[in-house]
Structures are given as C-alpha cells and as structure tokens.
Short mmCIF file of C-alpha atoms and ligand atoms in Angstrom, two decimals:
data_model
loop_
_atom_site.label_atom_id
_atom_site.label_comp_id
_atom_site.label_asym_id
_atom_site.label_seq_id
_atom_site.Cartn_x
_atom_site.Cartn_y
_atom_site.Cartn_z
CA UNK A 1 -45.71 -78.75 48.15
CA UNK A 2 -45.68 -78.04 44.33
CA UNK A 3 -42.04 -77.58 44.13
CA UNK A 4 -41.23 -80.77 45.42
CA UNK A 5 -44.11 -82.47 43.37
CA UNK A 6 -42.12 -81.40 40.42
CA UNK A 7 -39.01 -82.59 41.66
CA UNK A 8 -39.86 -85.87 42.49
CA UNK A 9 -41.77 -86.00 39.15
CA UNK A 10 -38.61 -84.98 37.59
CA UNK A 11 -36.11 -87.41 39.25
CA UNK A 12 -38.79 -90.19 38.51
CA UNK A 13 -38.77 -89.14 34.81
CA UNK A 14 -35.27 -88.86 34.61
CA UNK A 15 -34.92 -92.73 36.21
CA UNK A 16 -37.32 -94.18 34.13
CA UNK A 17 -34.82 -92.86 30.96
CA UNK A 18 -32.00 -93.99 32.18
CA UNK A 19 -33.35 -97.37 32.62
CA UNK A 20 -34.88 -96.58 29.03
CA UNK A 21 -31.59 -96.20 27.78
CA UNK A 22 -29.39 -98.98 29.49
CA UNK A 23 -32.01 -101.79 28.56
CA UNK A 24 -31.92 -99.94 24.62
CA UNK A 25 -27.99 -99.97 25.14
CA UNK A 26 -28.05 -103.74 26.20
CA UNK A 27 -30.30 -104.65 23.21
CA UNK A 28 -27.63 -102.64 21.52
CA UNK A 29 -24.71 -104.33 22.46
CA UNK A 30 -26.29 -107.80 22.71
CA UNK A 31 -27.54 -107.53 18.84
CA UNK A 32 -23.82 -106.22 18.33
CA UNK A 33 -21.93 -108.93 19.80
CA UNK A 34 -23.93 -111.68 18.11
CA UNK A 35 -23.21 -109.83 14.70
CA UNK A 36 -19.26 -110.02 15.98
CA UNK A 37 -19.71 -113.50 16.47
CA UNK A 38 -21.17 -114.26 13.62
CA UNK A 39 -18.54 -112.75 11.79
CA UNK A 40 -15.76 -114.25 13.34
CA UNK A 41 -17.71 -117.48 12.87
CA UNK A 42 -17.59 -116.37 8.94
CA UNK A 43 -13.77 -116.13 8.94
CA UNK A 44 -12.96 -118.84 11.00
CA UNK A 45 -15.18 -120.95 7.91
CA UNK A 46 -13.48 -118.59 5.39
CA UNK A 47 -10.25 -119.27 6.70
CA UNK A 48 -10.44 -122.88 6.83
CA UNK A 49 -11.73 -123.15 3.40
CA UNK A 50 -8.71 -121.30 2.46
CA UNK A 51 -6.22 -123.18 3.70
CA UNK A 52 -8.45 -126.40 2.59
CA UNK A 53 -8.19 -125.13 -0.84
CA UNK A 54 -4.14 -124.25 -0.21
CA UNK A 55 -3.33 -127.68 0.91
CA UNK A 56 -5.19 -129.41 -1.80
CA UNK A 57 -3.64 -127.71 -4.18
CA UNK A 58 -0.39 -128.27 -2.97
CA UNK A 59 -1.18 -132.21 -2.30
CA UNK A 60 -2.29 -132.61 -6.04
CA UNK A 61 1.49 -131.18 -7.00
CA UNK A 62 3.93 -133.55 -8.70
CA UNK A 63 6.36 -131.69 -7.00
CA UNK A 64 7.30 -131.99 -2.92
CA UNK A 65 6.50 -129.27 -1.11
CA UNK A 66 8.40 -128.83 2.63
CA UNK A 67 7.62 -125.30 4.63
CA UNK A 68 9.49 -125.07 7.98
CA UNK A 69 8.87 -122.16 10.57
CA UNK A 70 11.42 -119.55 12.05
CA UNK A 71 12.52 -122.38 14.37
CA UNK A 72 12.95 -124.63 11.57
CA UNK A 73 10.67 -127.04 12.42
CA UNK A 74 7.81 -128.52 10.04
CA UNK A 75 4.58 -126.13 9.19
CA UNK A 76 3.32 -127.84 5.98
CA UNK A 77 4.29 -130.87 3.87
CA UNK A 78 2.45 -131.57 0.87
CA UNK A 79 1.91 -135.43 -0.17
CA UNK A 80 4.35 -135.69 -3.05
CA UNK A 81 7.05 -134.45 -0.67
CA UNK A 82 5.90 -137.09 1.93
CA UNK A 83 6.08 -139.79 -0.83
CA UNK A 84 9.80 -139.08 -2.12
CA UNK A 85 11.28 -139.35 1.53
CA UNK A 86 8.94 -141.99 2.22
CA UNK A 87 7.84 -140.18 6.03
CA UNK A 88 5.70 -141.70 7.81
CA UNK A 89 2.93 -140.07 10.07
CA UNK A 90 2.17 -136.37 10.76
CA UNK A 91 5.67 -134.35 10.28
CA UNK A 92 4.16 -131.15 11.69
CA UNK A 93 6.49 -129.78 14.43
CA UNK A 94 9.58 -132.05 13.46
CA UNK A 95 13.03 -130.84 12.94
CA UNK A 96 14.05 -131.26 9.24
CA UNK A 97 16.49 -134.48 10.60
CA UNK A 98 13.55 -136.26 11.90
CA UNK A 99 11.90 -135.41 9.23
CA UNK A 100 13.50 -136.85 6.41
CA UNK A 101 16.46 -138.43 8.55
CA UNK A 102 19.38 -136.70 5.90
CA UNK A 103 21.93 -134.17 7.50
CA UNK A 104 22.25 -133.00 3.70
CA UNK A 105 18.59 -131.25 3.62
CA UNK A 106 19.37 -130.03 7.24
CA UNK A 107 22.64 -128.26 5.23
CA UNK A 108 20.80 -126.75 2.70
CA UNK A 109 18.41 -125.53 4.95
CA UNK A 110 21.03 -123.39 6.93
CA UNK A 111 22.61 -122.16 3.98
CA UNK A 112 19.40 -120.88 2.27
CA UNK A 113 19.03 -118.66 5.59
CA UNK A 114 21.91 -117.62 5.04
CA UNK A 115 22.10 -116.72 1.51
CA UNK A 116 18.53 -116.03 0.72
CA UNK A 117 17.83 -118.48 -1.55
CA UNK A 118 19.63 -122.14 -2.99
CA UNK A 119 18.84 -123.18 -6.61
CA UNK A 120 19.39 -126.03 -8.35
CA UNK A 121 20.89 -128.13 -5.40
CA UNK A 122 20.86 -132.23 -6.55
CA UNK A 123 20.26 -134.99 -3.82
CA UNK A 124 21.01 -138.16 -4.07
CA UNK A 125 18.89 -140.35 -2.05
CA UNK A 126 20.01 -143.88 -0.17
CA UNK A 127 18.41 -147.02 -1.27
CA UNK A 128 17.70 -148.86 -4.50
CA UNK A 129 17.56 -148.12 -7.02
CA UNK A 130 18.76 -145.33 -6.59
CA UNK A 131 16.88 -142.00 -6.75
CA UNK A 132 17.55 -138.23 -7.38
CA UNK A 133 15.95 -135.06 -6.04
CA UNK A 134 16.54 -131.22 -6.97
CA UNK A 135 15.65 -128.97 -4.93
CA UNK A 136 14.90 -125.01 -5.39
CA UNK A 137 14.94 -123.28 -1.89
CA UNK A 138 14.24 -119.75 -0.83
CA UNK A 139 13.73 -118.18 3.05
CA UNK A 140 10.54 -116.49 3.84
CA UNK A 141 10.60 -113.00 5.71
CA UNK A 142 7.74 -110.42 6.26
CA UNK A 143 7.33 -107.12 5.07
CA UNK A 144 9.29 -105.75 7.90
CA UNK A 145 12.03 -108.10 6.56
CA UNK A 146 11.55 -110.55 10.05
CA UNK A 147 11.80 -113.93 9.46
CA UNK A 148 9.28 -115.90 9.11
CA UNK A 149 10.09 -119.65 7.76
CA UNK A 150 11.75 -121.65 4.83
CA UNK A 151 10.45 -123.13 1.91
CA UNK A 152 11.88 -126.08 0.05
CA UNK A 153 10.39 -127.40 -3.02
CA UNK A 154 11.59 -130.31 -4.69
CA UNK A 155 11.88 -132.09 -8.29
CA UNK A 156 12.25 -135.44 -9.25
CA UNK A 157 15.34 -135.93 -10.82
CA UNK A 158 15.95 -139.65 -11.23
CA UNK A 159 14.37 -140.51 -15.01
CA UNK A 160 16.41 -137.50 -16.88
CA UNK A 161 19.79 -138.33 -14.67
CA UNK A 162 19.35 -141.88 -15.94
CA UNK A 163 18.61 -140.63 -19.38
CA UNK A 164 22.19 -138.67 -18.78
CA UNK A 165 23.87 -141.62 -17.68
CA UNK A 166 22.68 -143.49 -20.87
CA UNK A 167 24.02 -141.24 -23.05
CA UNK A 168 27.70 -141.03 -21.80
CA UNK A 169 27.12 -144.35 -21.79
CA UNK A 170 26.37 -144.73 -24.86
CA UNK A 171 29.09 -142.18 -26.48
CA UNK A 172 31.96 -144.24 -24.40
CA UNK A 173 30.71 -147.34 -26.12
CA UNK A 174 30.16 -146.01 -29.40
CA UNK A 175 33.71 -144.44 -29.44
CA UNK A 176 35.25 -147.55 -27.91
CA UNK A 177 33.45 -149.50 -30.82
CA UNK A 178 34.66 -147.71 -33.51
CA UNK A 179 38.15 -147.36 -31.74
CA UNK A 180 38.89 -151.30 -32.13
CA UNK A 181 38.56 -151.52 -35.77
CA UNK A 182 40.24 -148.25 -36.39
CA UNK A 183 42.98 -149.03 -34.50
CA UNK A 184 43.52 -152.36 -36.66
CA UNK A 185 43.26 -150.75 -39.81
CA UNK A 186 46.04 -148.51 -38.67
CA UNK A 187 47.77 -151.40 -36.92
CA UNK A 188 47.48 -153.33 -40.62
CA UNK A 189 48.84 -150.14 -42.57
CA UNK A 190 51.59 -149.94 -40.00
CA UNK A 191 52.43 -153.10 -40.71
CA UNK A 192 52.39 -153.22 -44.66
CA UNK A 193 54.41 -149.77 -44.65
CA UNK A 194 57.22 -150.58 -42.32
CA UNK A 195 57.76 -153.22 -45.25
CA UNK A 196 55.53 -155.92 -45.01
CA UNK A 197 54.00 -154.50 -48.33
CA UNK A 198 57.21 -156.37 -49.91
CA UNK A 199 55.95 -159.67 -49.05
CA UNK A 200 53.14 -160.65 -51.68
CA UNK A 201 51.38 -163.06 -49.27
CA UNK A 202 51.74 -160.96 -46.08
CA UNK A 203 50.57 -158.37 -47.86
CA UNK A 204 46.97 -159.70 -49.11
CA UNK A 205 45.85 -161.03 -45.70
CA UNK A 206 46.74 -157.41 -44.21
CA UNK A 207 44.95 -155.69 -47.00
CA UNK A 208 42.00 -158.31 -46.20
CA UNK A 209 41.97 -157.33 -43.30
CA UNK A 210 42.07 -153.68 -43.65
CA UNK A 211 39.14 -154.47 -45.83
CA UNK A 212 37.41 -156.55 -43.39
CA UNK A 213 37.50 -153.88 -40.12
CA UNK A 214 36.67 -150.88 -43.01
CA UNK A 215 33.45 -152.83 -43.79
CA UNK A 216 32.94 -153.39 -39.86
CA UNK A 217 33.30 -149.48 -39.17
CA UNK A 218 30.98 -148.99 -42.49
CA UNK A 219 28.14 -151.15 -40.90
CA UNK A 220 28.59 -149.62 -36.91
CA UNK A 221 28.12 -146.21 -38.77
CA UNK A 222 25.06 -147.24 -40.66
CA UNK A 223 23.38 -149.24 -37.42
CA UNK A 224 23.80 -146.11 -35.63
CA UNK A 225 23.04 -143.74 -38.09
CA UNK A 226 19.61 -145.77 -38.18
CA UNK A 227 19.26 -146.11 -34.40
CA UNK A 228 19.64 -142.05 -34.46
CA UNK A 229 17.05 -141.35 -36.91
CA UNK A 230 14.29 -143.60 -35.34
CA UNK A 231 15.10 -142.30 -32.21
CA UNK A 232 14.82 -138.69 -32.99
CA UNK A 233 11.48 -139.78 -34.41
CA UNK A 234 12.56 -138.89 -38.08
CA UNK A 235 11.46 -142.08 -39.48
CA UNK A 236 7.86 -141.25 -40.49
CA UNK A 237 6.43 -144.49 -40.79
CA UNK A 238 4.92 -145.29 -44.16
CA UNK A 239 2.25 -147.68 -42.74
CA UNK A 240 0.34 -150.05 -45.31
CA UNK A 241 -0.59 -153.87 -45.53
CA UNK A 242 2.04 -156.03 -46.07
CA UNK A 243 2.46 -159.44 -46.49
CA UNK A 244 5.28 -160.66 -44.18
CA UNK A 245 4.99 -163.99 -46.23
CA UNK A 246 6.57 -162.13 -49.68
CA UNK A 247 9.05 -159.83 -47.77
CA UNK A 248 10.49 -162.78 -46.00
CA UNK A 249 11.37 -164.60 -48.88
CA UNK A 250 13.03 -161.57 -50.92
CA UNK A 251 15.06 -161.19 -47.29
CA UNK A 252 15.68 -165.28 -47.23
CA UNK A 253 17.16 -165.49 -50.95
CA UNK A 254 19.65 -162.33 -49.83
CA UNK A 255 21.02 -164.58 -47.02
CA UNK A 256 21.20 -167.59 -49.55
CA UNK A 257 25.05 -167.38 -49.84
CA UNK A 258 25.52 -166.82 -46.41
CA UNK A 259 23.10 -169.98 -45.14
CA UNK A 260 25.08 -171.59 -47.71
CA UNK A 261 28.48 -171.26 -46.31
CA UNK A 262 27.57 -172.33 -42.97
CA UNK A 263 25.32 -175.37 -44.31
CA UNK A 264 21.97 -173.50 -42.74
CA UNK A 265 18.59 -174.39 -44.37
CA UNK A 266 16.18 -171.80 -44.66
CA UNK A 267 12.60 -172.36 -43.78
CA UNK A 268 9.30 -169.99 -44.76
CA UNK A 269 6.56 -171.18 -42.78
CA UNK A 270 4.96 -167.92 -42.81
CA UNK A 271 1.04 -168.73 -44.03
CA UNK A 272 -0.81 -166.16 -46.17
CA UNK A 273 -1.24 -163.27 -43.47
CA UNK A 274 -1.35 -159.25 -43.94
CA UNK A 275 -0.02 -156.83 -41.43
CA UNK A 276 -0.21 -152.86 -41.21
CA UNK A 277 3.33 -151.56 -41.39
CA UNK A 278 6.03 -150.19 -43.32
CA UNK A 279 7.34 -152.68 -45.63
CA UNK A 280 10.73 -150.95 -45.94
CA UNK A 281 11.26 -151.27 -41.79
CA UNK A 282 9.70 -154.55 -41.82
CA UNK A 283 12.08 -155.96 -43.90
CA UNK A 284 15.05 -154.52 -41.92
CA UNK A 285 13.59 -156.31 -38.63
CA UNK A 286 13.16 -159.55 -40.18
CA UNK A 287 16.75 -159.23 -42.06
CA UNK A 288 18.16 -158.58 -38.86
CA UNK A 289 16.23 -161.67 -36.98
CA UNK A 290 17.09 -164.17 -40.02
CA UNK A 291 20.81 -162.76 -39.98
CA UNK A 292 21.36 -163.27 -36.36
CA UNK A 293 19.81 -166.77 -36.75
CA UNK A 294 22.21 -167.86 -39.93
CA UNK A 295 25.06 -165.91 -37.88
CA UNK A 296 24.31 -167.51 -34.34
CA UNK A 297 22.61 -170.60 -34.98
CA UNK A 298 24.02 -174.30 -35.57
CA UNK A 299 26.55 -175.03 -38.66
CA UNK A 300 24.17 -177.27 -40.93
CA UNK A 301 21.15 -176.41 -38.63
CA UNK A 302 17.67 -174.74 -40.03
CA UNK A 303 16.28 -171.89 -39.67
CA UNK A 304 12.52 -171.24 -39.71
CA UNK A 305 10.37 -168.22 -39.80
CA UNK A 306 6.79 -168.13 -39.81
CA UNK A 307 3.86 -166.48 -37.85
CA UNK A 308 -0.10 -166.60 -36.44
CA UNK A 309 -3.00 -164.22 -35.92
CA UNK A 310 -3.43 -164.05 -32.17
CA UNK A 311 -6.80 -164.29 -30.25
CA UNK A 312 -6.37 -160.22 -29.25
CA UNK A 313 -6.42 -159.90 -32.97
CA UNK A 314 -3.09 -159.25 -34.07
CA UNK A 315 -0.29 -160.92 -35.66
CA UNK A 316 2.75 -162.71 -34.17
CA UNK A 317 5.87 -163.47 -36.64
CA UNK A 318 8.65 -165.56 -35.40
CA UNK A 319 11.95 -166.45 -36.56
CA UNK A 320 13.92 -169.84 -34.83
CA UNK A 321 16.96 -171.52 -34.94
CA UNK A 322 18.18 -174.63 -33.56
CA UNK A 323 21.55 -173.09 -32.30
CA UNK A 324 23.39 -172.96 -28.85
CA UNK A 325 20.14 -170.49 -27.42
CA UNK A 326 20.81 -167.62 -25.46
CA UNK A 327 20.87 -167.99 -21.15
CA UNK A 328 17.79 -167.02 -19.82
CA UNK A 329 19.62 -164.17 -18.02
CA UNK A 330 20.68 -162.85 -21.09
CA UNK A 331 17.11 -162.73 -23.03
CA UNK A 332 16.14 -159.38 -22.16
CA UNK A 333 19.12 -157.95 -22.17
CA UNK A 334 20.51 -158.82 -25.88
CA UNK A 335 17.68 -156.05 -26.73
CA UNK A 336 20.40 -153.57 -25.17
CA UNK A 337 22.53 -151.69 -27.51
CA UNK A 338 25.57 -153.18 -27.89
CA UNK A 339 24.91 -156.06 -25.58
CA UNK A 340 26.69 -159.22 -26.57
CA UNK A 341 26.33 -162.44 -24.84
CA UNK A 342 29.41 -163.70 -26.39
CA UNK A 343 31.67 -160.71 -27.49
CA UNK A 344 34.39 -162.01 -29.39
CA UNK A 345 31.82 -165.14 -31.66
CA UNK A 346 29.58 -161.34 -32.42
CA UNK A 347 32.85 -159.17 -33.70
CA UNK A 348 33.95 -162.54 -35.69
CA UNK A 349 31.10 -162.47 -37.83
CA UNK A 350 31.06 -158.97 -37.92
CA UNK A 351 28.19 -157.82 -35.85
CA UNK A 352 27.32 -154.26 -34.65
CA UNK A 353 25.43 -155.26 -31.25
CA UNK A 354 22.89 -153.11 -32.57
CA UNK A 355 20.83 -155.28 -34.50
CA UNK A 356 18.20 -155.83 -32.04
CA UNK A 357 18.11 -152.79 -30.44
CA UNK A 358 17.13 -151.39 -33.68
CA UNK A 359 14.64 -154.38 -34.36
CA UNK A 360 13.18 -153.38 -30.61
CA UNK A 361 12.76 -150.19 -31.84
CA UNK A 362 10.78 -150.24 -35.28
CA UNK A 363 8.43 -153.20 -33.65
CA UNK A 364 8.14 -150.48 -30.81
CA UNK A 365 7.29 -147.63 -32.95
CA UNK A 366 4.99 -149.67 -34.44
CA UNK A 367 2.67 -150.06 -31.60
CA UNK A 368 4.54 -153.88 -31.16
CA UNK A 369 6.13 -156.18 -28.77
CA UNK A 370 9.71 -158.03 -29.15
CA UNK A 371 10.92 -160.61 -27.06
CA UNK A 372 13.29 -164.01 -27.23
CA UNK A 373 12.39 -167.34 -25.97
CA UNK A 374 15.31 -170.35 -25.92
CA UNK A 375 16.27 -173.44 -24.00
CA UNK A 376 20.58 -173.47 -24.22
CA UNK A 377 21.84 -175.79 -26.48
CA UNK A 378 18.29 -176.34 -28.27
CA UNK A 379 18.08 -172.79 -30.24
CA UNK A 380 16.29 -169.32 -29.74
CA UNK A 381 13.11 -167.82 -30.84
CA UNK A 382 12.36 -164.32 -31.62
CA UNK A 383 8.90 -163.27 -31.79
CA UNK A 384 7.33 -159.65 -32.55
CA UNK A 385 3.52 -158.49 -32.89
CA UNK A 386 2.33 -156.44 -35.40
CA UNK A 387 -1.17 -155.19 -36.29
CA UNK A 388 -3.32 -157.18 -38.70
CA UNK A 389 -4.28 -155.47 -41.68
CA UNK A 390 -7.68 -154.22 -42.29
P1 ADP B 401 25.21 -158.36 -33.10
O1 ADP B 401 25.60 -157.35 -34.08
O2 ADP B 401 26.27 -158.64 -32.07
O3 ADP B 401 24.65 -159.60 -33.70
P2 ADP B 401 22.53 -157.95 -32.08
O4 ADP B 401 21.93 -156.79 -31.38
O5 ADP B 401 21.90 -158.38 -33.35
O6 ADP B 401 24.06 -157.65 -32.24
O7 ADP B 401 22.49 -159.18 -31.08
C1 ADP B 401 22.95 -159.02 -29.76
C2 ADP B 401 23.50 -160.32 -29.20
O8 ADP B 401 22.45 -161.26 -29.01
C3 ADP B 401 24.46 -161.02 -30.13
O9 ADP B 401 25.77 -160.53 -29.96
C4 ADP B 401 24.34 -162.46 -29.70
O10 ADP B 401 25.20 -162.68 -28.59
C5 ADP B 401 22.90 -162.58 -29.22
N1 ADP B 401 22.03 -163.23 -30.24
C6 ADP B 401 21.24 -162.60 -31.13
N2 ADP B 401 20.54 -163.49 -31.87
C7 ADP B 401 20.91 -164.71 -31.44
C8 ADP B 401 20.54 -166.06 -31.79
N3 ADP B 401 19.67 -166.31 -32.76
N4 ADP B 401 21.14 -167.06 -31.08
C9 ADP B 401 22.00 -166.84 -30.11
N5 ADP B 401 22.39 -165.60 -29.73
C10 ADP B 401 21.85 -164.55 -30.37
#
C-alpha cells in the first residue's frame, strides 16, 4: 500500500510542476513576444522618422535629386528634381523615359553603370526659354560590390551658361567695334601713302578722318574701360548730397557748342532738390542723357531736364527732347550694350552704344531705376530715381 501511496504522490507532484512550469513558460514567452513587438513597433517608428527626415532633407535641396533601383526604375525623387523636368504625379516605379520623357538621361544612365560614375555631363532641355542642367552621376553597389541602384543629381545650369553666352557676346562685339574704325584709319593711311599724301586737299579730309575714327576708338576704349570698372564693383561710390540742379548746369554749358551747332535749346527745369549720390557718377549719367538728347533729338528743337520728389520719398530726374522718339519695341532694349536703334545716325555722331548701359548701371548701383518713355516723332524721355538726401 505505502509504496504505491508514494508513487502516486510522486507522479501527482511531478504533474502539478510541469503544469507549474508550462503556465511560468507561457507567461514567459507571452511577456517576451509583447517586448518583440514592441520593439519592432519602435523601429518601424524609428525607421519612418528616418526616412521622413531623409526625404525632407533632400526636398529642401536646390539641387534635383533622381535615385533609380537595380532595375532602373524610380526609388526616390526629391522636389527640386520634380520641378526642373516639370513631372507630374508620383514617379516611383517609372522607367527613367517615362520619367522625364528624354532618351538623353536614359543614356547617361547606362553609361554611368557602365563606367562607375559620369561627371559634369550638360543637358539641354526643350522648351523656352531655354534651360540647362548638369548632372553629376555615380552607380550604387553594396559592400559585396552587388548592385544596388543609380543616383543622379542635378545642377541648374541655365543663369551662368547665359552669363557665358553674354560674354562671347560681348567680346565679338567689342572686337567688331573697334575693328570698323581701325580698319578706316588703316584704310585712310593706305590711301595717303600710296600717294594721295601729294594732293593737299585729298590729303586733309583723310587726315580728318584718321582723326575722326582715332577719337571714336579713344571714346569705345574709355566707355568700356568704365563699364569694366563698375562692373567689377571697383567704383566705390563716394555717396553725399548733391544738388542735381548745380551739376546739370556745369554739364549743360559743356554741351553749349554742341546744342549750338545743331540749333538745340537747353532747358534747366530742375527745382532746388538734394539727392544722396556721387556727384562725380551723377554727372556722367546726366552728361550722357543730355548728350544723347542734343545728339538724337530735333535740329533747332529743346531740350529740357528737370525732376520731382516722389510720394515713396525719393527723387525722379528727367531729361526730354522733342526728337524723332524711340519705337516702343526698342525702349528697353537701347539700355543693352551696344544696342542701336539706328546704327549708322549713332556711328555718325560718334556714339559708343554704351552710353546707357553705363547710365543703367551707376543709377543701378545706386539703389535706382532707369527707364525711357516716347511717342515716335514727338521726342523721348529718360527718367532715373535717386534717393533724397537727408
Ligand atoms: P550711342 O553711343 O549709340 O548713343 P547709347 O547707349 O547712348 O549709345 O544709346 C543707345 C541708342 O539709343 C542710340 O544709338 C540711339 O539709337 C538710342 N537713343 C538714345 N537716346 C535717344 C534719344 N534721346 N532719342 C532717340 N534715340 C535715342
């Protein structure tokens, strides 16, 4: 009897720890999985915020931003990428072609997986006006060297090819400017040495004219030795009040002889008023305003300049003539070095075409607008702000 007592007490003891256990173990592995989940919860949130915090940073990038998979299809574009190709809706899972609909990018692409990396490459993109793109492109692999995707970034291009463009421009007009009366001085000296020199009356309209194209290369060089130095910012400006009033009648009495020949009277309207500026650059914008208006204006006509504080508190100085005008096409664009609206009247009396390019810029530099107003056949109007002084 006792023996089998104890085993049956035994066997019950044993059962009653093994259920012990397995509910302890449960607890265990409940208690366990719920910390699991929690955790994974925590890096799912962690993860997210990461790439939250990767695509904003990307989206607030000037540059465009364009990561493609192993298949080559869109993972990521950033917003500044979007806004160059102008894309519309979500580009995730698109081929590069439907992307951004340009067989060029889909080019690069295969060559950067094939050489590693593409630097520098320039796109031109269709449309107007016209806009340019570089793009810097390198191909993604893991540590095990597989790989894994492409990335393409992208830099607007467009302001610093124009700026490139402007300056061959510019050379190409400067040396085709100087070129014309060079090549009639030479032309002249030719001429008078081949034995024209001989002939007394020959020979003093050729040196006149030798003189005349030497004095026209002598002021080209000077414009653009001034358009260089305000442009490279040189020119400090030596800003004090000024009366435009005084410095426009110590400009008028230079022109006297000049208004004189061509019959023009000279008006100055300007009323007692004091601007903040430098008196020397002043003076070179309204000599260059009064001598376009003697040069350009009407044969026995008048010429007026004058000026008003405006109601933003600043002063406006104008100088008019009652000349042919200028076409309203051409009213912004005689600001434009060497912009002529009628070439051959400008080299006859000598002009530069830089004179209001060089006006444009002093009223620009400082802090002032420049613009023409004219109805053809009635005259023009120049006017320019400047700040009062005081
Ligand atoms: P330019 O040395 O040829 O005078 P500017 O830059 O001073 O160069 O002027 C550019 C062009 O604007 C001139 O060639 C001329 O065609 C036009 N222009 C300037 N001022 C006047 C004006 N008062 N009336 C008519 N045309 C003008």
């Amino acid at each position: 009897m006792w023996p089998t007592l104890i085993i049956f007490l035994l066997l019950a003891g044993l059962i009653a720890l093994h259920f012990g256990w397995r509910r302890r173990m449960q607890r265990e592995r409940r208690a366990w999985q719920a910390t699991l989940a929690q955790r994974e919860h925590q890096d799912l949130v962690q993860t997210a915020e990461a790439r939250a915090r990767q695509d904003a940073l990307l989206d607030s990038m000037i540059e465009g931003v364009l990561v493609l998979d192993e298949n080559g299809r869109v993972q990521f574009a950033n917003r500044a990428f979007a806004a160059m190709f102008a894309t519309l809706g979500e580009l995730r899972g698109q081929t590069v072609v439907e992307a951004v609909r340009m067989d060029e990018v889909a080019e690069l692409v295969a060559r950067t997986d094939h050489e590693g990396r593409v630097m520098d490459h320039e796109l031109r993109l269709p449309g107007d006006p016209e806009k340019w793109l570089q793009i810097n492109a390198a191909a993604i692999s893991n540590v095990e060297r597989r790989r894994l995707g492409t990335v393409l970034v992208f830099h607007e291009l467009t302001r610093l090819k124009k700026l490139e463009r402007t300056r061959a421009d510019f050379v190409a007009n400067v040396s085709h400017e100087l070129r014309t009366p060079l090549s009639l001085i030479k032309g002249y000296a030719e001429t008078l040495l081949d034995g024209a020199k001989d002939n007394p009356e020959v020979s003093g309209k050729f040196l006149l004219a030798i003189d005349r194209n030497a004095r026209r290369l002598d002021f080209l060089i000077q414009d653009l030795l001034t358009i260089s130095a305000l442009e490279s910012g040189r020119v400090a400006l030596n800003l004090q009040p000024v009366t435009p009033r005084a410095l426009a009648e110590k400009v008028l009495s230079d022109l006297k002889s000049r208004a004189d020949a061509r019959r023009v009277q000279l008006v100055n309207a300007l009323p007692d008023l004091t601007v903040q500026a430098d008196a020397d650059r002043l003076e070179q914008v309204l000599g260059n305003l009064l001598d376009n208006a003697v040069k350009y204006g009407r044969e026995g006509g008048t010429v007026t300049v004058g000026g008003r504080p405006t109601d933003e508190g600043k002063i406006e100085l104008f100088v008019r003539d009652d000349g042919p005008g200028i076409p309203a096409e051409a009213l912004e664009r005689v600001f434009e070095r060497f912009y002529r609206v009628d070439k051959a009247r400008s080299r006859e009396q000598g002009g530069t075409g830089l004179g209001l390019a060089i006006v444009k810029h002093i009223v620009q530099s400082h802090g002032g607008t420049v613009w023409a107003k004219s109805e053809v056949g009635a005259g023009a109007t120049f006017y320019f702000t400047l700040a009062a002084a005081g």
